[in-house]
CSV table of C-alpha atoms in Angstrom, one decimal:
chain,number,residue,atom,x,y,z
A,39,UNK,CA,11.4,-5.4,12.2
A,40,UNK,CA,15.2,-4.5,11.1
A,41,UNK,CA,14.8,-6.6,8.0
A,42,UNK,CA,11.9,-5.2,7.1
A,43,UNK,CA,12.8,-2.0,7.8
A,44,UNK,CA,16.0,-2.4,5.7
A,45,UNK,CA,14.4,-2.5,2.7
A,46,UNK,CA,12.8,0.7,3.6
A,47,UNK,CA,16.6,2.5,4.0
A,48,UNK,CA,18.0,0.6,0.8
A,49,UNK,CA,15.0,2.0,-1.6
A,50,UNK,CA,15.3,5.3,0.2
A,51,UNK,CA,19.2,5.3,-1.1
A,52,UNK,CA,18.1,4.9,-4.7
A,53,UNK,CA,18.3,1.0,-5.1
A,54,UNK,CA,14.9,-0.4,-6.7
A,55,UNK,CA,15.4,-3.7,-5.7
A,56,UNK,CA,14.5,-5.1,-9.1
A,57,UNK,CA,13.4,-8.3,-9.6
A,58,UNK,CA,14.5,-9.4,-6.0
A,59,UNK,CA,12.6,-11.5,-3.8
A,60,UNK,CA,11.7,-11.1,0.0
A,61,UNK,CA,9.9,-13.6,2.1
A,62,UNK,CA,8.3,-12.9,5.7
A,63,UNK,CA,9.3,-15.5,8.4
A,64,UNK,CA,7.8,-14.2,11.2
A,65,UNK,CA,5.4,-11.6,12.9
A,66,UNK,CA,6.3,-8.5,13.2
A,67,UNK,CA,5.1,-5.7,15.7
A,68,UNK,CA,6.2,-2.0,14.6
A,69,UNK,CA,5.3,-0.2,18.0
A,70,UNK,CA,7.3,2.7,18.9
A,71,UNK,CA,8.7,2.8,15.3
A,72,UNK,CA,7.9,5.5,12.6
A,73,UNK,CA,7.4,3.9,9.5
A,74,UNK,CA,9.6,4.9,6.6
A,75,UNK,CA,7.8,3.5,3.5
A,76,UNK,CA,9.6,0.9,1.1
A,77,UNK,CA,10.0,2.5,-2.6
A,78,UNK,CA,9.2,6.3,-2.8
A,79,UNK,CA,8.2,8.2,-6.4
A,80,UNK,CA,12.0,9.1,-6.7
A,81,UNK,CA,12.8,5.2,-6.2
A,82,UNK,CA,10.3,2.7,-6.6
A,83,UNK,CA,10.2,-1.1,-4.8
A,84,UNK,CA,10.3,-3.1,-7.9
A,85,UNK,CA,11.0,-6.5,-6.1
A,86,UNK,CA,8.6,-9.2,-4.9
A,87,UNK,CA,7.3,-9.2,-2.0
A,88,UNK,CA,6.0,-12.3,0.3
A,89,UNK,CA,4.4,-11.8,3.1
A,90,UNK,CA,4.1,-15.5,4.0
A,91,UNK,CA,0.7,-14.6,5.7
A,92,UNK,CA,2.2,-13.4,8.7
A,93,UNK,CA,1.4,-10.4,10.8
A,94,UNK,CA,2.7,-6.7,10.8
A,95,UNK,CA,1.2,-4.9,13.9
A,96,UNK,CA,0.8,-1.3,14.9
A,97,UNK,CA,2.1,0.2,11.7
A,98,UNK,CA,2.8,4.0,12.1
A,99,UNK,CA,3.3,6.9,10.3
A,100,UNK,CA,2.3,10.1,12.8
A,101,UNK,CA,4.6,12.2,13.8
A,102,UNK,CA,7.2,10.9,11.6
A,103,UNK,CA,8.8,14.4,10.4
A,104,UNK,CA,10.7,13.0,7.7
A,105,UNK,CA,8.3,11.3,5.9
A,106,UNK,CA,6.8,13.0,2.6
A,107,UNK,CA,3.6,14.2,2.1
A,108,UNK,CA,2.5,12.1,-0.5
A,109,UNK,CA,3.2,8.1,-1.5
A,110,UNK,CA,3.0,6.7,2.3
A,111,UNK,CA,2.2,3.3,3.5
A,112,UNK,CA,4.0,-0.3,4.0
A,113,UNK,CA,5.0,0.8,0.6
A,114,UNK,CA,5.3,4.3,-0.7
A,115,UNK,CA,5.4,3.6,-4.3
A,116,UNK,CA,5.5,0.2,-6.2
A,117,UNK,CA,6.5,-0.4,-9.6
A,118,UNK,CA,5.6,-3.9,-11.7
A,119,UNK,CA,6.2,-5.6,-8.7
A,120,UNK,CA,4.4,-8.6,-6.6
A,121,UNK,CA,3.0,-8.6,-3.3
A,122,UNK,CA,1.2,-11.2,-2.1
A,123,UNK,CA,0.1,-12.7,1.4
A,124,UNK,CA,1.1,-9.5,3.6
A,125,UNK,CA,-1.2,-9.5,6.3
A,126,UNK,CA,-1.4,-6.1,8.0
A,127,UNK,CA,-3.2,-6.3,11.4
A,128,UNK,CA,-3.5,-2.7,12.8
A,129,UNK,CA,-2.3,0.7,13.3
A,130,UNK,CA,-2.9,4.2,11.3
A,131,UNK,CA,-1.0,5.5,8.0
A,132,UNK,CA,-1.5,9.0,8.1
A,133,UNK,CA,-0.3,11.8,5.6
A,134,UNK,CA,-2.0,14.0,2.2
A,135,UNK,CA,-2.4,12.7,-0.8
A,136,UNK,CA,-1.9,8.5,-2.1
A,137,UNK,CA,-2.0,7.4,1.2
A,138,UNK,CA,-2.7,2.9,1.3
A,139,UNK,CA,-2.2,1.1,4.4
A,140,UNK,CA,-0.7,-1.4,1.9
A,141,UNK,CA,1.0,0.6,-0.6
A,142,UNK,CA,0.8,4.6,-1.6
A,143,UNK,CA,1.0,4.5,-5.3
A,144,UNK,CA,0.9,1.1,-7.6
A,145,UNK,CA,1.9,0.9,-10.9
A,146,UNK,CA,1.3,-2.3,-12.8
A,147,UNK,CA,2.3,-5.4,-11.2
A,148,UNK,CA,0.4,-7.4,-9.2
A,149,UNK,CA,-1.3,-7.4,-5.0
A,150,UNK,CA,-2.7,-10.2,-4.0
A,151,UNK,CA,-4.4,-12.0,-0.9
A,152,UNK,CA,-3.2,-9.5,1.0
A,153,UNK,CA,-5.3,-8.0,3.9
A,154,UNK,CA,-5.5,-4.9,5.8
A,155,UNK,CA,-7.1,-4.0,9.2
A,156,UNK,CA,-5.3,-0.3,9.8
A,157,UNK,CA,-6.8,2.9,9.6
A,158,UNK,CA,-6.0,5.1,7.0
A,159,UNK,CA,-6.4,8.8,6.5
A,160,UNK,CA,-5.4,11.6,4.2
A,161,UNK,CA,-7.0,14.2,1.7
A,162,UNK,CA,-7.0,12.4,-1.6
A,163,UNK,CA,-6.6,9.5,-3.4
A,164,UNK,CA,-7.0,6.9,-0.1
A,165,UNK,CA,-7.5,3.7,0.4
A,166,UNK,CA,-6.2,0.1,1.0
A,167,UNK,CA,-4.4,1.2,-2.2
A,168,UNK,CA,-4.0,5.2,-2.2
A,169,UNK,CA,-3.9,5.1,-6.1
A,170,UNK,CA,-3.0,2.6,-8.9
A,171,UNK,CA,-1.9,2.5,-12.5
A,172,UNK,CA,-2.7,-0.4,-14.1
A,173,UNK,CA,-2.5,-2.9,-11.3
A,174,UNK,CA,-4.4,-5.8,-10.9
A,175,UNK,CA,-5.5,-6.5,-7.3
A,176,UNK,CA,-7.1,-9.9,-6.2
A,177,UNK,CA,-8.0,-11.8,-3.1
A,178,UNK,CA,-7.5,-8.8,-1.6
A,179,UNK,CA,-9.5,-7.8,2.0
A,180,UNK,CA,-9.5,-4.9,3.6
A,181,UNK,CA,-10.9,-4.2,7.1
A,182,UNK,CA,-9.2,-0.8,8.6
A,183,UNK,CA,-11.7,2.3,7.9
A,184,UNK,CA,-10.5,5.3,6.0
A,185,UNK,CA,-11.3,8.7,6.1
A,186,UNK,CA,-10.2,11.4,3.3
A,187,UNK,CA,-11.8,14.6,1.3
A,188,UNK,CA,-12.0,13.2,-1.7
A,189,UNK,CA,-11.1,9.8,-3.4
A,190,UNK,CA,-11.5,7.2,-1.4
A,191,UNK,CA,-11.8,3.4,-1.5
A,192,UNK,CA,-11.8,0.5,0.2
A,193,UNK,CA,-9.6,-1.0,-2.1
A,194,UNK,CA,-8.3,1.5,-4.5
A,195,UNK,CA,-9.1,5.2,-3.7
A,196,UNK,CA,-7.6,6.6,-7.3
A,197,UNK,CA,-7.1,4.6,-10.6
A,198,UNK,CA,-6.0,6.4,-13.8
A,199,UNK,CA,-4.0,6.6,-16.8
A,200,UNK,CA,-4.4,2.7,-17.2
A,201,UNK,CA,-7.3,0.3,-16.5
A,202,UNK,CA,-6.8,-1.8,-12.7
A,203,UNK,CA,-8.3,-5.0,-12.4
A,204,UNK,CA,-9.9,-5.3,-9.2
A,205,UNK,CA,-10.9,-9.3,-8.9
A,206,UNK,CA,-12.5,-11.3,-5.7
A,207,UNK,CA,-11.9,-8.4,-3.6
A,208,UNK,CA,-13.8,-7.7,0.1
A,209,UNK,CA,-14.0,-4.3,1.3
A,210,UNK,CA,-15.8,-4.1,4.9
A,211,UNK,CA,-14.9,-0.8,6.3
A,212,UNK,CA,-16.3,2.3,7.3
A,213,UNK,CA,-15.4,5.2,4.7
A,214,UNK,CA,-15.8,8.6,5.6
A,215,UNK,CA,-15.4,11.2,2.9
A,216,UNK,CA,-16.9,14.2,1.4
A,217,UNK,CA,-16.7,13.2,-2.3
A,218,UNK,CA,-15.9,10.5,-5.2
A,219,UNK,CA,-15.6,7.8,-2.8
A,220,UNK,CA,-16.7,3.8,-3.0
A,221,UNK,CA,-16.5,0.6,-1.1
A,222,UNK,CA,-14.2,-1.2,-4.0
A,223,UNK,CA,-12.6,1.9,-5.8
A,224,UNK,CA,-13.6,5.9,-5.2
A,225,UNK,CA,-12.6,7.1,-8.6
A,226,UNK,CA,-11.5,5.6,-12.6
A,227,UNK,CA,-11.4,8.1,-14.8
A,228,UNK,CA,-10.0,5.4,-17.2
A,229,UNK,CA,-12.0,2.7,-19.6
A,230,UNK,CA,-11.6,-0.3,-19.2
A,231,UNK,CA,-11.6,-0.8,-15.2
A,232,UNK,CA,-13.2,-4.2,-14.1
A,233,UNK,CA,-14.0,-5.2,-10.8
A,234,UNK,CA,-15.0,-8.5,-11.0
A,235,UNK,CA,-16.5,-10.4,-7.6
């Protein structure tokens, strides 16, 4: 758990981690810790990331007073960056806006066979993903239910400015929101968006 949540503390002091490369050896359990996200919109995680397929376990963000309201999950906010095989058992990522279980915000790069069985819930722009730029998502499954006002997905709540390719993707959750939601992504408003089975 220190490991992992070194990288939180080291993007959270303005280093990107570019082009660096993390691998998971073990499970982890985050009970009793409030999660500080890894990359935030001031500093973006820019590194890869490998979760080796093990677990993380009771992931947290309530009551966590000195998280922001915006760009919260495992990651905050990712930026042409790689995650793959992350494997995120349970637990509840709770805050407003881009909220993801895996990652608050992507912007290009790549997220795949990841999986996701916590809870998520927010206002807008909610999902697996809370919102993504140009990202392409695959093998991706997510399991934990999500509940916002408005944007919502299973796998991407928000996509805009570019086109995300969503490709062999599973989305079995239950999604509670009052508008512009869907089981793979809740809102494009860009051309160009595929989700391909």
């Amino acid at each position: 758990e220190r490991d992992l949540a070194l990288l939180a503390l080291l993007t959270s002091k303005n280093d990107s981690l570019t082009n660096k490369y993390f691998k998971q050896t073990a499970n982890l359990d985050l009970t009793g810790n409030f999660w500080l996200p890894i990359g935030s919109i001031e500093t973006y995680f820019q590194g890869h990331y490998d979760g080796n397929g093990y677990k993380i376990e009771n992931i947290s963000t309530f009551d966590n007073k000195n998280l922001p309201l915006s760009y919260v999950g495992l990651f905050g906010y990712v930026k042409n960056s790689l995650i793959e095989n992350v494997n995120i058992i349970s637990g509840s990522v709770k805050r407003t806006e881009n909220v993801g279980a895996l990652t608050g915000s992507a912007y290009g790069g790549s997220i795949k066979t990841c999986r996701n069985g916590a809870a998520v819930i927010g206002i807008q722009n909610c999902g697996f993903i809370g919102s993504a730029v140009g990202t392409k998502v695959m093998s991706c499954a997510n399991y934990g239910d999500i509940s916002a006002a408005s944007f919502a997905g299973g796998i991407i709540g928000f996509n805009y400015i570019d086109a995300a390719l969503v490709e062999g993707c599973l989305s079995r959750c239950n999604i509670v929101c009052a508008q512009k939601s869907g089981g793979i992504i809740g809102e494009a408003v860009i051309e160009g968006t595929k989700i391909i089975a």
